[in-house]
Every structure is written in structure tokens, then in C-alpha cells.
């Protein structure tokens, strides 16, 4: 069976999703939505950097795309600075009877117990009204801290703690809004950015902690969070801009699922803008990695190393998020209507070998 797919946005993740849709013989790219008027009328292959046309031109007309009655929309528009607009987008698509796989809003990965029900209820109601399904995922939040850690615990006799880590250098991540405005890099250490406002880390990654606990059949007492930032020793440049001396250049944070006073499920990020910063913090395997540590009997450490064919680990992370969504399309289309999580879906493999 061939599934007709619309790609919704063509930014850092969306352009990789177009390439992924094109690579799967069971998917047909039916349309592309863009917010930038300068992209309207351009071929999808051009927007994805494929070096060839795909015969599908981008449009800013959402109603025209929904009128095509695609089987699924791959929604990769940023939600970090437009949360309610993104939720409205998802509801609009779902009410039209179109399934969605999405990289945002990230709390929808597993919202129960993470955000007030009023934030996820409109999405559930729209899915029910349209008889469609929605699955929010990626690499993180997503595969690296839902399927991967739960799979590792499947060979445990006893589990005391599950820790999921992202250990990456973001110096080549060319997204100034995320890097500077949301994460606070390049800003004074006493200037708290959006990500580090109280409760925001839990809203973004509490879904990870809650889902792992649910997968293990564990009821948590609550979630705590904490972070540390370090300054740049001198001024230096990254792909997204300039980091001035003394401003934030390294960030480490944890979101901890607590039970009986102990952190039993932990999501940790170690983010640097230079490899030599914070040498005493955890170091990656290879150029960058996602790490799962299961403490118990026995103890396990699994490193998922990232590296794109262009030699950049950040490219690999963007590609991984895109392909987690694209490869999920058939399973999501065939699933019952509603808000789906990784616990609801079967194993989602890639497709084919070259």
C-alpha cells in the first residue's frame, strides 16, 4: 500500500523529512506547506537540497493541502515559540480527518501527568472528531529516551535507575532562536532563558520520564529538575552566531522522576559549544551520542553514536528526528484514532536495504 503524505514546513527537520519520504517506496509526497512566501512555488526537491526536482511545489495554502485528503501530515513546524499556534495547527489537521506524525509540541509525546489536561484535551478531541491519529516523537524527546531505554531494560533482572543522556556539542546547530533565545547560550549567566524558567524543563522532558516509568509499571512520587551553566573562557564563533566571553557556553540539566526520595528515572542533557568546555562533565562516545544507563542487575551502558554522512553529528540528529516520524507513518495511519505514544505502537523499523 502507498500512503500519501504532506510535509508541513521545510526547516532543519522538514527538509530531511522530504528526503526520507522520497526514499520510501511506500510513501508518496502529495504536497508541501511552507510559512515563508519566498519558498512558495519552489520544488520540494530543491527545498530539501536533493539536487533534483520531485514534481511537487510548495504552497502556503493549508486548506488546499488538506483538501487533497492525504493519509498523513509530517508536521515539523517549530512550536517552542508558538505553542498554542502549533496545537491549533494539529487540531485543524486532525479535524480534517488527516493523521499526523509530529516533532512538536514535545509534551504530547506522553502528556499524562506532565501538563494540565486542558493542554492535551483539544488534540485528543480533534483526533476523535476527525477519526485520525497523532504521534509526537523524534530522537529526543523520542527514540533515544523511549524505545531505546525500554528495550535495554528488557534484559534486566533488577532495575534501580534508568538514566537517558544526550551528550552533544551544538556548535554546528544553525538555529539561532533555539540556541540563543530558548537555551540561553551567548547570554549572561544571570539571565534565565525560556528553557530554564521554573517548570519548563519538566514540561519539555517530563513526558520522557513519565513514559519510561509507565513502561516499567512504576508510579512516581513527582518530578524535579536542576541545571548548571558555565561561561565561555573567551569569545568564539559557532554556526548560529558569536558567543562572547563570559556568557553561557555550556549547559547541563536533569529532569528526575522521584520515588521514595530517590531519582529512579533521569533525563540528562550535557550540551557544549566547544569540546574543551566542562571537561569534568560526561563525555560523548564519538563526536556525540545518546547514552542509556540502566543501574541494577546487571548494569548496562548503551551509547548511540551520531554522525551524518557529511561528518556532522548535528546533521545526524536532525535526520534521526525526521526519520523517526517518516518511518512511523504507516503504523500511525493504521492505528486506531487518538493521541498515540511509543507504548501504543509496534516496533517501527526503516524500510529496505540498498
Short mmCIF file of C-alpha atoms in Angstrom, two decimals:
data_model
loop_
_atom_site.label_atom_id
_atom_site.label_comp_id
_atom_site.label_asym_id
_atom_site.label_seq_id
_atom_site.Cartn_x
_atom_site.Cartn_y
_atom_site.Cartn_z
CA UNK A 1 0.00 0.00 0.00
CA UNK A 2 1.14 3.53 -0.78
CA UNK A 3 0.45 6.31 1.73
CA UNK A 4 0.04 9.89 0.50
CA UNK A 5 1.92 12.33 2.71
CA UNK A 6 2.07 16.10 3.09
CA UNK A 7 5.20 17.66 4.55
CA UNK A 8 4.36 20.61 6.83
CA UNK A 9 7.36 23.01 6.90
CA UNK A 10 10.81 22.72 5.38
CA UNK A 11 13.20 23.86 8.10
CA UNK A 12 16.03 21.96 9.78
CA UNK A 13 13.93 18.81 10.28
CA UNK A 14 11.41 19.23 7.48
CA UNK A 15 13.92 19.19 4.65
CA UNK A 16 15.28 15.87 5.92
CA UNK A 17 11.72 14.54 6.15
CA UNK A 18 11.18 15.31 2.46
CA UNK A 19 14.28 13.30 1.60
CA UNK A 20 13.03 10.47 3.81
CA UNK A 21 9.57 10.43 2.23
CA UNK A 22 11.18 10.32 -1.19
CA UNK A 23 13.38 7.40 -0.10
CA UNK A 24 10.48 5.17 0.95
CA UNK A 25 8.70 3.36 -1.91
CA UNK A 26 5.51 3.04 0.14
CA UNK A 27 5.18 6.82 0.64
CA UNK A 28 4.13 9.43 -1.93
CA UNK A 29 4.80 13.12 -1.35
CA UNK A 30 1.45 14.75 -2.11
CA UNK A 31 2.20 18.31 -1.03
CA UNK A 32 4.43 20.67 0.94
CA UNK A 33 3.37 23.55 3.20
CA UNK A 34 5.70 26.48 3.87
CA UNK A 35 5.35 29.62 6.01
CA UNK A 36 7.94 31.66 4.09
CA UNK A 37 6.43 33.34 0.99
CA UNK A 38 9.85 33.13 -0.68
CA UNK A 39 9.54 29.33 -0.69
CA UNK A 40 6.09 29.22 -2.32
CA UNK A 41 6.27 27.73 -5.81
CA UNK A 42 9.66 26.09 -5.28
CA UNK A 43 10.01 22.37 -5.88
CA UNK A 44 10.22 20.09 -2.84
CA UNK A 45 13.46 18.57 -4.09
CA UNK A 46 15.03 22.00 -4.25
CA UNK A 47 13.88 22.85 -0.71
CA UNK A 48 15.27 19.56 0.57
CA UNK A 49 18.61 20.08 -1.17
CA UNK A 50 18.26 16.88 -3.19
CA UNK A 51 19.71 18.36 -6.37
CA UNK A 52 16.68 17.24 -8.40
CA UNK A 53 13.00 18.09 -8.69
CA UNK A 54 10.30 15.90 -7.17
CA UNK A 55 7.43 17.45 -9.13
CA UNK A 56 5.74 18.84 -6.00
CA UNK A 57 5.71 22.59 -5.46
CA UNK A 58 5.43 24.24 -2.05
CA UNK A 59 2.39 26.25 -1.05
CA UNK A 60 1.21 28.36 1.85
CA UNK A 61 -2.41 27.30 1.30
CA UNK A 62 -3.16 24.88 4.14
CA UNK A 63 -6.77 24.31 3.09
CA UNK A 64 -5.72 23.28 -0.40
CA UNK A 65 -3.36 20.69 1.06
CA UNK A 66 -5.97 19.29 3.44
CA UNK A 67 -8.43 19.14 0.52
CA UNK A 68 -6.06 16.62 -1.09
CA UNK A 69 -7.13 14.21 1.68
CA UNK A 70 -3.62 12.89 2.35
CA UNK A 71 -3.22 9.88 4.59
CA UNK A 72 -0.80 11.69 6.87
CA UNK A 73 0.91 15.03 7.55
CA UNK A 74 4.51 15.12 8.74
CA UNK A 75 4.38 18.22 10.95
CA UNK A 76 7.80 19.67 11.77
CA UNK A 77 6.99 23.34 12.35
CA UNK A 78 8.70 24.81 15.41
CA UNK A 79 6.42 25.02 18.44
CA UNK A 80 8.86 26.31 21.06
CA UNK A 81 7.97 29.96 20.47
CA UNK A 82 4.44 29.39 19.11
CA UNK A 83 2.98 26.66 21.31
CA UNK A 84 -0.72 27.46 21.04
CA UNK A 85 -0.47 28.08 17.28
CA UNK A 86 1.14 24.65 16.84
CA UNK A 87 -1.61 22.99 18.88
CA UNK A 88 -4.19 24.78 16.74
CA UNK A 89 -2.42 23.50 13.61
CA UNK A 90 -2.54 19.90 14.86
CA UNK A 91 -6.22 20.23 15.78
CA UNK A 92 -7.06 21.67 12.36
CA UNK A 93 -5.31 18.82 10.55
CA UNK A 94 -6.83 16.12 12.78
CA UNK A 95 -10.37 17.53 12.49
CA UNK A 96 -9.96 17.29 8.73
CA UNK A 97 -9.54 13.53 9.18
CA UNK A 98 -5.81 13.51 8.43
CA UNK A 99 -3.34 11.58 10.58
CA UNK A 100 -0.26 13.39 11.92
CA UNK A 101 3.28 12.47 12.88
CA UNK A 102 4.98 15.43 14.51
CA UNK A 103 8.16 16.60 16.19
CA UNK A 104 6.25 19.14 18.30
CA UNK A 105 4.82 20.19 20.71
CA UNK A 106 7.12 17.79 22.55
CA UNK A 107 4.98 17.36 25.70
CA UNK A 108 2.48 15.46 23.55
CA UNK A 109 4.96 12.58 23.41
CA UNK A 110 3.39 11.48 26.71
CA UNK A 111 1.40 14.32 28.29
CA UNK A 112 -0.35 12.48 31.13
CA UNK A 113 0.84 13.80 34.47
CA UNK A 114 3.18 16.28 32.75
CA UNK A 115 0.90 19.15 31.71
CA UNK A 116 -2.67 20.09 32.68
CA UNK A 117 -5.25 18.02 30.81
CA UNK A 118 -6.53 21.20 29.21
CA UNK A 119 -3.38 21.41 27.10
CA UNK A 120 -3.74 17.97 25.54
CA UNK A 121 -7.53 17.62 25.56
CA UNK A 122 -8.08 19.76 22.42
CA UNK A 123 -5.74 17.48 20.48
CA UNK A 124 -7.47 14.33 21.75
CA UNK A 125 -10.88 15.83 20.96
CA UNK A 126 -9.82 16.84 17.46
CA UNK A 127 -8.45 13.35 16.81
CA UNK A 128 -11.72 11.79 17.95
CA UNK A 129 -13.77 14.20 15.84
CA UNK A 130 -11.73 13.52 12.72
CA UNK A 131 -11.20 9.81 13.32
CA UNK A 132 -7.45 10.38 12.98
CA UNK A 133 -4.29 9.63 14.98
CA UNK A 134 -1.37 11.80 16.10
CA UNK A 135 2.08 10.65 17.19
CA UNK A 136 4.63 13.14 18.52
CA UNK A 137 8.21 11.90 18.63
CA UNK A 138 11.73 12.32 17.27
CA UNK A 139 15.18 11.44 18.59
CA UNK A 140 14.94 13.43 21.88
CA UNK A 141 12.28 13.55 23.15
CA UNK A 142 11.70 10.33 21.27
CA UNK A 143 13.54 7.18 20.26
CA UNK A 144 16.67 7.80 22.35
CA UNK A 145 14.62 8.03 25.52
CA UNK A 146 11.54 5.89 24.95
CA UNK A 147 12.07 2.80 22.76
CA UNK A 148 15.82 2.53 23.34
CA UNK A 149 15.87 2.58 27.17
CA UNK A 150 12.78 0.40 27.48
CA UNK A 151 14.37 -2.14 25.13
CA UNK A 152 17.53 -2.23 27.27
CA UNK A 153 15.52 -2.83 30.46
CA UNK A 154 14.11 -5.93 28.78
CA UNK A 155 17.33 -7.78 29.66
CA UNK A 156 17.42 -6.68 33.30
CA UNK A 157 16.84 -8.81 36.37
CA UNK A 158 16.55 -5.80 38.67
CA UNK A 159 16.29 -2.10 37.84
CA UNK A 160 17.33 0.61 40.29
CA UNK A 161 17.65 3.57 37.94
CA UNK A 162 17.24 4.36 34.23
CA UNK A 163 19.22 7.37 33.00
CA UNK A 164 18.89 8.73 29.46
CA UNK A 165 21.54 11.24 28.33
CA UNK A 166 22.16 13.50 25.37
CA UNK A 167 25.84 14.45 25.18
CA UNK A 168 26.37 16.77 22.23
CA UNK A 169 28.31 19.78 21.03
CA UNK A 170 25.80 22.18 19.44
CA UNK A 171 28.42 24.33 17.70
CA UNK A 172 27.19 23.36 14.21
CA UNK A 173 23.47 23.53 15.08
CA UNK A 174 22.46 26.50 12.94
CA UNK A 175 19.27 27.58 14.73
CA UNK A 176 19.78 30.89 16.50
CA UNK A 177 16.29 31.04 18.04
CA UNK A 178 16.76 27.70 19.79
CA UNK A 179 20.39 28.20 20.72
CA UNK A 180 20.28 31.79 21.97
CA UNK A 181 16.68 32.67 22.84
CA UNK A 182 15.42 29.33 24.14
CA UNK A 183 18.54 27.66 25.56
CA UNK A 184 20.28 30.88 26.59
CA UNK A 185 23.70 30.33 25.05
CA UNK A 186 25.59 33.56 24.49
CA UNK A 187 23.61 35.27 27.24
CA UNK A 188 24.74 36.39 30.72
CA UNK A 189 24.68 33.60 33.29
CA UNK A 190 22.28 35.58 35.48
CA UNK A 191 19.81 35.94 32.59
CA UNK A 192 17.48 32.92 32.72
CA UNK A 193 16.27 31.94 29.20
CA UNK A 194 12.93 30.34 28.37
CA UNK A 195 14.21 26.78 28.81
CA UNK A 196 15.42 27.44 32.35
CA UNK A 197 12.31 29.16 33.66
CA UNK A 198 10.81 27.09 36.52
CA UNK A 199 8.84 24.12 35.21
CA UNK A 200 9.81 24.44 31.54
CA UNK A 201 12.35 21.60 31.61
CA UNK A 202 9.70 19.37 33.15
CA UNK A 203 7.15 20.44 30.56
CA UNK A 204 9.58 19.63 27.75
CA UNK A 205 11.10 16.37 29.07
CA UNK A 206 8.78 15.27 31.86
CA UNK A 207 7.00 13.27 29.16
CA UNK A 208 10.18 11.22 28.74
CA UNK A 209 10.39 10.47 32.45
CA UNK A 210 6.68 9.68 32.80
CA UNK A 211 6.65 7.39 29.76
CA UNK A 212 9.64 5.33 30.88
CA UNK A 213 8.05 4.95 34.31
CA UNK A 214 4.75 3.91 32.73
CA UNK A 215 6.57 1.40 30.52
CA UNK A 216 8.18 -0.11 33.61
CA UNK A 217 4.96 -0.10 35.60
CA UNK A 218 6.38 2.37 38.14
CA UNK A 219 4.36 5.11 39.82
CA UNK A 220 6.43 8.21 40.53
CA UNK A 221 6.04 10.49 43.55
CA UNK A 222 6.91 13.51 41.44
CA UNK A 223 9.42 15.17 39.11
CA UNK A 224 12.27 17.54 39.99
CA UNK A 225 14.64 19.48 37.76
CA UNK A 226 18.01 21.21 38.02
CA UNK A 227 20.68 22.79 35.83
CA UNK A 228 24.22 24.21 35.71
CA UNK A 229 25.73 26.66 33.20
CA UNK A 230 29.36 27.56 32.51
CA UNK A 231 30.79 30.65 30.79
CA UNK A 232 32.86 30.98 27.64
CA UNK A 233 36.57 31.43 28.54
CA UNK A 234 36.95 33.75 25.53
CA UNK A 235 34.86 34.96 22.60
CA UNK A 236 34.37 32.40 19.83
CA UNK A 237 32.05 31.70 16.90
CA UNK A 238 29.55 28.90 16.26
CA UNK A 239 27.35 28.31 13.22
CA UNK A 240 24.43 30.25 14.72
CA UNK A 241 26.46 33.31 15.77
CA UNK A 242 29.02 34.60 18.28
CA UNK A 243 29.50 33.56 21.90
CA UNK A 244 31.02 36.41 23.87
CA UNK A 245 33.50 35.81 26.69
CA UNK A 246 31.74 35.28 30.00
CA UNK A 247 28.37 34.35 28.50
CA UNK A 248 26.79 30.89 28.69
CA UNK A 249 28.67 28.32 26.61
CA UNK A 250 27.88 25.00 28.32
CA UNK A 251 24.66 23.69 29.86
CA UNK A 252 23.91 20.60 31.90
CA UNK A 253 20.44 19.81 33.17
CA UNK A 254 18.45 16.94 34.67
CA UNK A 255 14.74 16.09 34.86
CA UNK A 256 14.33 13.48 37.59
CA UNK A 257 11.46 11.09 38.26
CA UNK A 258 11.40 10.54 42.02
CA UNK A 259 10.17 7.60 44.07
CA UNK A 260 10.81 7.19 47.79
CA UNK A 261 13.24 10.08 47.78
CA UNK A 262 15.40 8.53 45.04
CA UNK A 263 15.79 9.55 41.39
CA UNK A 264 14.72 6.38 39.57
CA UNK A 265 14.23 7.76 36.04
CA UNK A 266 16.50 10.58 34.89
CA UNK A 267 16.70 12.59 31.66
CA UNK A 268 20.04 14.41 31.42
CA UNK A 269 21.46 16.73 28.78
CA UNK A 270 25.11 17.75 28.56
CA UNK A 271 25.40 20.47 25.92
CA UNK A 272 28.63 22.21 24.98
CA UNK A 273 29.52 24.70 22.28
CA UNK A 274 33.18 23.62 22.33
CA UNK A 275 34.60 20.19 23.06
CA UNK A 276 37.08 21.53 25.62
CA UNK A 277 34.42 23.10 27.86
CA UNK A 278 33.40 21.42 31.12
CA UNK A 279 35.96 18.59 30.86
CA UNK A 280 34.70 17.03 34.09
CA UNK A 281 31.17 16.63 32.74
CA UNK A 282 30.23 13.37 30.95
CA UNK A 283 31.98 12.97 27.62
CA UNK A 284 30.37 11.55 24.46
CA UNK A 285 31.22 8.41 22.60
CA UNK A 286 32.49 9.59 19.23
CA UNK A 287 31.54 13.08 18.08
CA UNK A 288 28.27 12.98 20.01
CA UNK A 289 25.91 10.42 21.46
CA UNK A 290 22.75 9.45 23.25
CA UNK A 291 23.53 7.26 26.23
CA UNK A 292 21.29 4.92 28.19
CA UNK A 293 22.48 3.73 31.61
CA UNK A 294 20.50 1.09 33.46
CA UNK A 295 21.70 0.56 37.01
CA UNK A 296 20.69 -2.66 38.70
CA UNK A 297 21.44 -6.29 37.98
CA UNK A 298 23.33 -6.29 35.76
CA UNK A 299 24.44 -2.71 34.95
CA UNK A 300 24.19 -1.62 31.31
CA UNK A 301 25.53 1.32 29.32
CA UNK A 302 24.46 1.73 25.69
CA UNK A 303 25.85 4.54 23.52
CA UNK A 304 24.06 5.54 20.32
CA UNK A 305 26.72 7.45 18.39
CA UNK A 306 25.60 10.06 15.85
CA UNK A 307 27.41 11.00 12.66
CA UNK A 308 25.93 12.20 9.37
CA UNK A 309 27.44 11.33 6.03
CA UNK A 310 28.60 14.96 5.93
CA UNK A 311 30.69 14.26 9.02
CA UNK A 312 28.44 16.28 11.36
CA UNK A 313 26.73 14.76 14.41
CA UNK A 314 24.07 17.52 14.47
CA UNK A 315 23.01 16.63 10.92
CA UNK A 316 22.56 13.05 12.12
CA UNK A 317 20.35 14.22 14.99
CA UNK A 318 18.09 16.21 12.65
CA UNK A 319 17.93 13.28 10.24
CA UNK A 320 17.09 10.89 13.08
CA UNK A 321 14.18 13.05 14.21
CA UNK A 322 12.86 13.31 10.67
CA UNK A 323 13.12 9.59 10.01
CA UNK A 324 11.53 8.60 13.31
CA UNK A 325 8.45 10.44 12.04
CA UNK A 326 8.59 9.37 8.41
CA UNK A 327 9.11 5.70 9.24
CA UNK A 328 6.17 5.84 11.67
CA UNK A 329 3.67 6.96 9.02
CA UNK A 330 2.31 3.50 8.07
CA UNK A 331 1.89 2.41 11.72
CA UNK A 332 0.18 5.67 12.68
CA UNK A 333 -2.18 5.61 9.70
CA UNK A 334 -3.22 2.05 10.54
CA UNK A 335 -3.58 2.71 14.29
CA UNK A 336 -6.91 3.48 16.00
CA UNK A 337 -7.77 7.20 16.24
CA UNK A 338 -6.34 9.16 19.13
CA UNK A 339 -3.17 10.51 20.70
CA UNK A 340 -0.57 7.75 20.39
CA UNK A 341 2.65 7.19 22.32
CA UNK A 342 5.57 4.86 21.75
CA UNK A 343 3.87 2.44 24.14
CA UNK A 344 0.93 2.15 21.73
CA UNK A 345 2.85 1.34 18.55
CA UNK A 346 4.74 -1.72 17.34
CA UNK A 347 8.44 -1.69 16.55
CA UNK A 348 9.00 0.84 13.77
CA UNK A 349 11.87 -0.24 11.52
CA UNK A 350 13.29 1.52 8.49
CA UNK A 351 12.37 0.27 5.08
CA UNK A 352 14.56 -1.60 2.59
CA UNK A 353 18.28 -2.05 2.01
CA UNK A 354 20.44 -0.55 -0.71
#
